Coordinates of C-alpha atoms in Angstrom, one line a residue:
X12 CA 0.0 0.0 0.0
X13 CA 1.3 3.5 -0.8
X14 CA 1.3 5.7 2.3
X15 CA 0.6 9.3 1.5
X16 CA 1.6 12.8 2.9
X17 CA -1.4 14.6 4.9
X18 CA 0.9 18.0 5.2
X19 CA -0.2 19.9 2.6
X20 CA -4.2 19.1 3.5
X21 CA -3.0 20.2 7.5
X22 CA -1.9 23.8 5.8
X23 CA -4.8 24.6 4.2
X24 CA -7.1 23.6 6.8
X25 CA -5.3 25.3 9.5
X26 CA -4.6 28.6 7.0
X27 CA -8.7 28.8 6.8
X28 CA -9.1 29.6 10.7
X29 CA -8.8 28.8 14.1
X30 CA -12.4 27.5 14.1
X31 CA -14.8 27.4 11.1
X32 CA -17.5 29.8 11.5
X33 CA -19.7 27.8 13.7
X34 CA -23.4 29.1 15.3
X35 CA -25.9 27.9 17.1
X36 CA -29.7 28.2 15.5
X37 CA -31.8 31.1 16.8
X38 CA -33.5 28.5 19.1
X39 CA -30.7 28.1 21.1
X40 CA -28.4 30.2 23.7
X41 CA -24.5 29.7 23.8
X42 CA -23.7 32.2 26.8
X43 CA -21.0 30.2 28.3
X44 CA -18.9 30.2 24.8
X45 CA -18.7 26.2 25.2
X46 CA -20.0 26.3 21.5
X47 CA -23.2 24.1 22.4
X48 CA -26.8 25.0 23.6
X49 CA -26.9 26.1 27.3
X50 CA -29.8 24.0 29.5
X51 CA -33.0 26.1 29.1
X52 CA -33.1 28.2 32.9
X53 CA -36.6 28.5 32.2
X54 CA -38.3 25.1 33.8
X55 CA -41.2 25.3 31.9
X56 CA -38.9 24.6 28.6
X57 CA -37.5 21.3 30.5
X58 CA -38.3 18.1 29.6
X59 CA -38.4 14.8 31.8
X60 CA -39.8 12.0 29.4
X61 CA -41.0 8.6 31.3
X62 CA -38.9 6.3 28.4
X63 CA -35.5 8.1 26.8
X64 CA -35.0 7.0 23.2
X65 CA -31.6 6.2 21.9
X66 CA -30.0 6.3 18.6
X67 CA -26.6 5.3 17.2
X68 CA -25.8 6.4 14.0
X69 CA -26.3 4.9 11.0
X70 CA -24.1 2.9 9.8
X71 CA -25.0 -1.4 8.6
X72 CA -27.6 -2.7 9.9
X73 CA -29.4 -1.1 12.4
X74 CA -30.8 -4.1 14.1
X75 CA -27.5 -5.7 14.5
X76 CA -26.4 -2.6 16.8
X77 CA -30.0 -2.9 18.7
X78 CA -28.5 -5.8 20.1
X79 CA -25.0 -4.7 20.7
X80 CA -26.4 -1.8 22.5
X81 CA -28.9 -4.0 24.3
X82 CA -26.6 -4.3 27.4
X83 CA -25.6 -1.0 28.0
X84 CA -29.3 0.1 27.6
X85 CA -30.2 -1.6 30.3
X86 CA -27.5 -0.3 32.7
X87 CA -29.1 3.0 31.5
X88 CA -32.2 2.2 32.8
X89 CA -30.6 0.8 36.0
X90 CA -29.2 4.0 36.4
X91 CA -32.1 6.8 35.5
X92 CA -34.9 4.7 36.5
X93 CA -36.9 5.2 33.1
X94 CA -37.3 2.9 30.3
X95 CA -34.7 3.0 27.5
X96 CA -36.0 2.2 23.9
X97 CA -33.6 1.6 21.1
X98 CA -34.7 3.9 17.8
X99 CA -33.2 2.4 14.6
X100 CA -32.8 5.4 12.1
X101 CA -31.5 5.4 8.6
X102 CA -30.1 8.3 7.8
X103 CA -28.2 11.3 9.3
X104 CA -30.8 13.6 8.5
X105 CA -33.4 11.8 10.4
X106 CA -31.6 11.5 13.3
X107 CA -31.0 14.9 13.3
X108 CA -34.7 15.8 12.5
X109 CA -35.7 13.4 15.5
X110 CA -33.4 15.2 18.1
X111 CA -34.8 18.7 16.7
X112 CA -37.7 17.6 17.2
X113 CA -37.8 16.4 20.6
X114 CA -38.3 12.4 19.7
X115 CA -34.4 11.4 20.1
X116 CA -33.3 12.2 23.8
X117 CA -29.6 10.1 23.8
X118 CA -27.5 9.8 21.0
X119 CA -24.4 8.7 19.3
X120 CA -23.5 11.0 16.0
X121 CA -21.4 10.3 13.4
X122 CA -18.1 12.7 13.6
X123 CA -19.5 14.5 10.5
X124 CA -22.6 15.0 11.7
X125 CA -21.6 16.4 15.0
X126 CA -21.9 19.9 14.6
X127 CA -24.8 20.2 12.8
X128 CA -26.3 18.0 15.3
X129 CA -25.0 20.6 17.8
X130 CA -26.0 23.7 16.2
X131 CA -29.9 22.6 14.5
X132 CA -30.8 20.1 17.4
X133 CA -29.3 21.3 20.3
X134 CA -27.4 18.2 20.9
X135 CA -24.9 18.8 23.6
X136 CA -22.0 15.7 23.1
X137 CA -19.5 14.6 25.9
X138 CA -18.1 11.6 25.5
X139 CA -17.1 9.3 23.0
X140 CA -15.0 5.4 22.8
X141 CA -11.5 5.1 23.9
X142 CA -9.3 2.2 24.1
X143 CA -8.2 1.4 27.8
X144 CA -5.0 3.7 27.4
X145 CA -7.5 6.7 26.4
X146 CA -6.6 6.8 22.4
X147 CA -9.3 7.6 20.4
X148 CA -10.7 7.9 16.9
X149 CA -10.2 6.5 13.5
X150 CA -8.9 7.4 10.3
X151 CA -10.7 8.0 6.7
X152 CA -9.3 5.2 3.9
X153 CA -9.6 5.3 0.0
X154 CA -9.9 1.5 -0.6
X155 CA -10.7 0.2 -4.2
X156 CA -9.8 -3.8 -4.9
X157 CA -7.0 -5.7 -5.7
X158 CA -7.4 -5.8 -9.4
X159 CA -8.8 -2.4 -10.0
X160 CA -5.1 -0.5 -11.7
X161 CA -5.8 1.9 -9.0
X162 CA -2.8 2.6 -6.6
X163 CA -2.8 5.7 -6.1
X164 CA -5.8 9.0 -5.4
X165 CA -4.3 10.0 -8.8
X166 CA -5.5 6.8 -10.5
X167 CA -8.9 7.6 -9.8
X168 CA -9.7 10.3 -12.1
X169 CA -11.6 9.7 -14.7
X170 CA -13.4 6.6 -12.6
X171 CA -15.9 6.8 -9.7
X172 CA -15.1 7.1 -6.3
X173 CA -18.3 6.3 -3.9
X174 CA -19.2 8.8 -1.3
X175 CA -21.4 8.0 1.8
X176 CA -23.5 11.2 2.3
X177 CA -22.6 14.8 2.2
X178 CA -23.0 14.9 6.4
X179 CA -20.3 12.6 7.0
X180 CA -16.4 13.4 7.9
X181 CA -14.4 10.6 6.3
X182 CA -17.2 9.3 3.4
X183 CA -17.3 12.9 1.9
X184 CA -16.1 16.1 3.9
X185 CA -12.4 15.2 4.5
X186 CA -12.0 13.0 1.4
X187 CA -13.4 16.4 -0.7
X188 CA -11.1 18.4 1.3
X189 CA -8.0 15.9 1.2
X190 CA -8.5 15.6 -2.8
X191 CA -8.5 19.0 -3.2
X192 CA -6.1 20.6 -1.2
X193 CA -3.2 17.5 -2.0
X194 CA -4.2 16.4 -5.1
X195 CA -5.6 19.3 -7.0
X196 CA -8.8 16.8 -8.1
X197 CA -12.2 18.1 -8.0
X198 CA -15.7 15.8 -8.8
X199 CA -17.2 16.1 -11.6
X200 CA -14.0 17.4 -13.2
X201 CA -11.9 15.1 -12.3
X202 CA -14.0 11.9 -10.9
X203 CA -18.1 11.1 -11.1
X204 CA -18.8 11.2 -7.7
X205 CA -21.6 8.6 -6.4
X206 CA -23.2 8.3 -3.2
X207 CA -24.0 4.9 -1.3
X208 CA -25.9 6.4 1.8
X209 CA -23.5 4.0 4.4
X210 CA -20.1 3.2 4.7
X211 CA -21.3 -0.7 4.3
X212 CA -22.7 0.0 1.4
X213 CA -19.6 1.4 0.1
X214 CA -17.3 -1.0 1.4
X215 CA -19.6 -3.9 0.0
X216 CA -19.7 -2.1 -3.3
X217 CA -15.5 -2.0 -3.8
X218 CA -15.5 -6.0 -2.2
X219 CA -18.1 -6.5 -4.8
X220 CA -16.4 -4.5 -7.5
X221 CA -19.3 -2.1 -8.0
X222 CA -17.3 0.9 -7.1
X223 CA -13.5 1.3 -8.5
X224 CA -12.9 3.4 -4.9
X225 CA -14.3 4.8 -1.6
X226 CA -13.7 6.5 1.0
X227 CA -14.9 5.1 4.3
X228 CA -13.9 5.5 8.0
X229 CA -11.9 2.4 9.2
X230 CA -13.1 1.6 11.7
X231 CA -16.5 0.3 10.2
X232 CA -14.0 -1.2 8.1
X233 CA -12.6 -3.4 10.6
X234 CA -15.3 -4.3 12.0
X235 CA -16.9 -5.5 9.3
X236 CA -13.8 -7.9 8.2
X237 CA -13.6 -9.0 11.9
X238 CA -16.8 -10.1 11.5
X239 CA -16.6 -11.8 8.3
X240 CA -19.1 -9.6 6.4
X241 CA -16.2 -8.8 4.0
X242 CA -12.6 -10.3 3.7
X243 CA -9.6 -8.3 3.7
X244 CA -7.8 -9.7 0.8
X245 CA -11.1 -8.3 -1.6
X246 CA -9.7 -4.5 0.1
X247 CA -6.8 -2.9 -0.7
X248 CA -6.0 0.7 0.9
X249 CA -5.1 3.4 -0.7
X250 CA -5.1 6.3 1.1
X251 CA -5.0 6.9 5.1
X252 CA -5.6 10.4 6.6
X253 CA -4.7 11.8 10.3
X254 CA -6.2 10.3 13.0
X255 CA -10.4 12.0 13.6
X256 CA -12.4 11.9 16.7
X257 CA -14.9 8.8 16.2
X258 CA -18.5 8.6 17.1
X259 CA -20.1 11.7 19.9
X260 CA -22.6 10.6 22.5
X261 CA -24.8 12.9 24.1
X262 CA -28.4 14.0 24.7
X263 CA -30.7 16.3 23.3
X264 CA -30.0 20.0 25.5
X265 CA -33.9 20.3 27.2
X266 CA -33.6 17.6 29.1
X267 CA -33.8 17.8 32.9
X268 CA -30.1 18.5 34.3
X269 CA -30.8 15.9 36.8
X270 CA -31.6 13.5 34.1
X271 CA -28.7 14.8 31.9
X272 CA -26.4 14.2 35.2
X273 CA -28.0 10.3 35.4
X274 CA -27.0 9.7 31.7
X275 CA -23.6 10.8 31.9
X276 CA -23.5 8.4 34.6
X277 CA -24.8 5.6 32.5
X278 CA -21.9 6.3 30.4
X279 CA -18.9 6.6 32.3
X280 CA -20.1 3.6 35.2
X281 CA -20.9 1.0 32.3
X282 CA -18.9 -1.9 32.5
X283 CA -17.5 -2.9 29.1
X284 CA -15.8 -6.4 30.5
X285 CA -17.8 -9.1 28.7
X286 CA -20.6 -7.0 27.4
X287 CA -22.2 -6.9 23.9
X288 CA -20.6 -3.3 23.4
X289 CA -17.0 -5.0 23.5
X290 CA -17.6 -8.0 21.5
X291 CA -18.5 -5.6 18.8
X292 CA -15.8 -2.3 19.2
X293 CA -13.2 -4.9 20.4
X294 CA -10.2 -2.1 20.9
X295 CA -12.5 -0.1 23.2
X296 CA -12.4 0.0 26.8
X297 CA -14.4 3.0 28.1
X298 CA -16.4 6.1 27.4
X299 CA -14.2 8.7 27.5
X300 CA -15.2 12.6 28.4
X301 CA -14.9 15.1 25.6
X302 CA -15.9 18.7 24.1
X303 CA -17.4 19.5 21.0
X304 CA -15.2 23.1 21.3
X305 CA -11.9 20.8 21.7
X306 CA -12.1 17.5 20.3
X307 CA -14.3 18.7 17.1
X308 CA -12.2 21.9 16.1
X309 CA -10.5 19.5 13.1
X310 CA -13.8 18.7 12.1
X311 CA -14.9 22.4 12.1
X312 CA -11.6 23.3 10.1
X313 CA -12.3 20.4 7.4
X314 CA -16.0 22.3 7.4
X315 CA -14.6 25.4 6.6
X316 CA -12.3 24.2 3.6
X317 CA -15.1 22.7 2.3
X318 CA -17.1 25.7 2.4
X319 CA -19.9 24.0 4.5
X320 CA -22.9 26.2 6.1
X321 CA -24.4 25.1 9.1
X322 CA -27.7 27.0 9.0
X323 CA -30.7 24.8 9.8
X324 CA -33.8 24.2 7.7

C-alpha cells in the first residue's frame, strides 16, 4: 500500500481559521462560549420524558447494533430509573430531525454530523469510545480492490469514487477536502462522484467491484472484516488520513439536568468487560469525556475548507 503525505491538507485547513465559523440556530443560547446549547433556565422549557429513546448512528444494519447496545441500555435504565428504547434510524438527516424535534433524547453521531447535530438540534455531546490507554478515533481510507489499476488518489480520475453522504467526515467532507487541497482533483471534473448512503454499502460495493474506490472511515472497516461480512484480501488501501475523533454521545440539551447528570452516569459507570458493546468495538475500553469546542475543532476546520454552512432548515 502507498502511504501518502497529509501536510499539505493540514496547511490549508489550518490557513482557513482557528475555528470554522460555527453558530448555534436562533432557538438556542450559547452564553457560556462552550459552543453548544446552554440548559434552558426556564423550567417550563425542561423536559423529563418517562422512556429516553436512543440512537446510534447509521451505519449497517441497524438491528444488529440494537442488540450490541442491548446491554448498555439496560445499565441505562438501572441508572435513571426510566425505560430506555432503542430507535433504529437510517439516515443522518433523520436522526438529526428526531433530536430537533424532541423524539431522540440520547444519542451517538457520526463525527460529520456532529456539529450540525449541535447547532440545529441542540445536541450537547460529551463523551465518546477510547481504548483502555485513552486513544481515540479513527482514520478516513480510499480502498478500491485488488485488481482495480488503481494505486494511487491519482488513479482515480476519470473513474468513480463512492461517497457516503454529504454529512459525514471521512465518506465525503475530508476526502473532498484531502482531494483538493493534496491532489488538485475536483468531482465532476476530475472523478463522477456517487453516493451509497452508508459506509457498508460502500465497502460492500468496492468488495463486490461495484465501485473502483471509496472513501470510508476504518473503523467500520474493521469491523466488518472482523466479523466476516467482507474479507480483507477483496480490500486494498489506498489512502490513510490523520487520525479524527470517532462517534459523539450525548443528549438532546432540554432535558432535565438531573436526568442529563443520570446519563452521563450511565456512560462513564458501564462496564465494558464481557458485554455486547466489547464483543463488537473490540479495541474499546471505556467512554471517555470530551468537548465539542476541543475534540471537534479539526472537524470544524475540514468544514470550513469545504465551504460547508451550518444553517438549519
Amino acid at each position: 500500500m502507498k502511504r501518502l503525505c497529509t501536510l499539505a491538507f493540514s496547511s490549508v485547513i489550518a490557513a482557513n481559521a482557528a475555528y470554522a465559523d460555527f453558530s448555534l440556530d436562533s432557538r438556542y443560547v450559547d452564553n457560556d462560549n462552550d459552543l453548544v446549547a446552554d440548559i434552558p433556565t426556564d423550567k417550563s422549557q425542561l423536559t423529563d420524558p418517562s422512556t429516553l429513546i436512543f440512537a446510534y448512528t447509521p451505519v449497517e444494519d441497524p438491528a444488529v447494533y440494537e442488540d450490541v447496545w442491548s446491554d448498555f441500555l439496560e445499565h441505562m435504565e438501572d441508572v435513571t430509573g426510566k425505560k430506555v428504547k432503542f430507535y433504529p434510524v437510517q439516515s443522518n438527516a433523520a436522526q438529526i430531525e428526531a433530536m430537533r424535534a424532541g423524539r431522540l433524547h440520547v444519542a451517538g453521531f457520526n463525527t460529520g454530523s456532529n456539529p450540525l447535530a449541535v447547532a440545529c438540534a441542540g445536541f450537547r455531546p460529551f463523551a465518546m469510545m477510547a481504548a483502555a490507554d485513552g486513544s481515540f478515533g479513527y482514520e478516513m481510507e480510499i480502498i478500491t480492490y485488488p485488481s482495480s489499476g488503481i494505486n494511487s488518489p491519482e488513479d482515480i480520475k476519470g473513474k468513480k469514487l463512492a461517497f457516503t453522504s454529504q454529512t459525514s467526515n471521512s465518506g465525503f467532507k475530508a476526502p473532498s477536502a484531502i482531494l483538493k487541497a493534496d491532489f488538485d482533483m475536483l468531482p465532476e471534473r476530475d472523478f463522477e462522484p456517487v453516493f451509497s448512503g452508508k459506509h457498508d454499502n460502500s465497502i460492500l460495493g468496492v468488495a463486490n467491484k461495484d465501485y473502483p474506490a471509496a472513501a470510508v472511515a476504518n473503523s467500520v472497516l474493521k469491523r466488518m472484516i472482523s466479523r466476516d461480512v467482507v474479507q480483507s484480501e477483496q480490500i486494498k488501501s489506498i489512502y490513510k488520513s490523520q487520525t479524527f475523533p470517532t462517534t459523539g454521545y450525548g443528549v438532546a440539551y432540554n432535558l432535565k439536568p438531573e436526568l442529563q447528570d443520570k446519563i452521563k452516569e450511565a456512560f462513564f459507570t458501564f462496564n465494558w468487560e464481557g458485554s455486547k458493546l466489547k464483543q463488537e468495538f473490540k479495541n474499546e475500553d471505556q467512554f471517555l469525556p470530551i468537548t465539542f469546542k476541543e475534540h471537534w475543532n479539526v472537524i470544524r476546520k475540514i468544514d470550513t475548507a469545504n465551504g460547508v454552512s451550518y444553517s438549519c432548515k
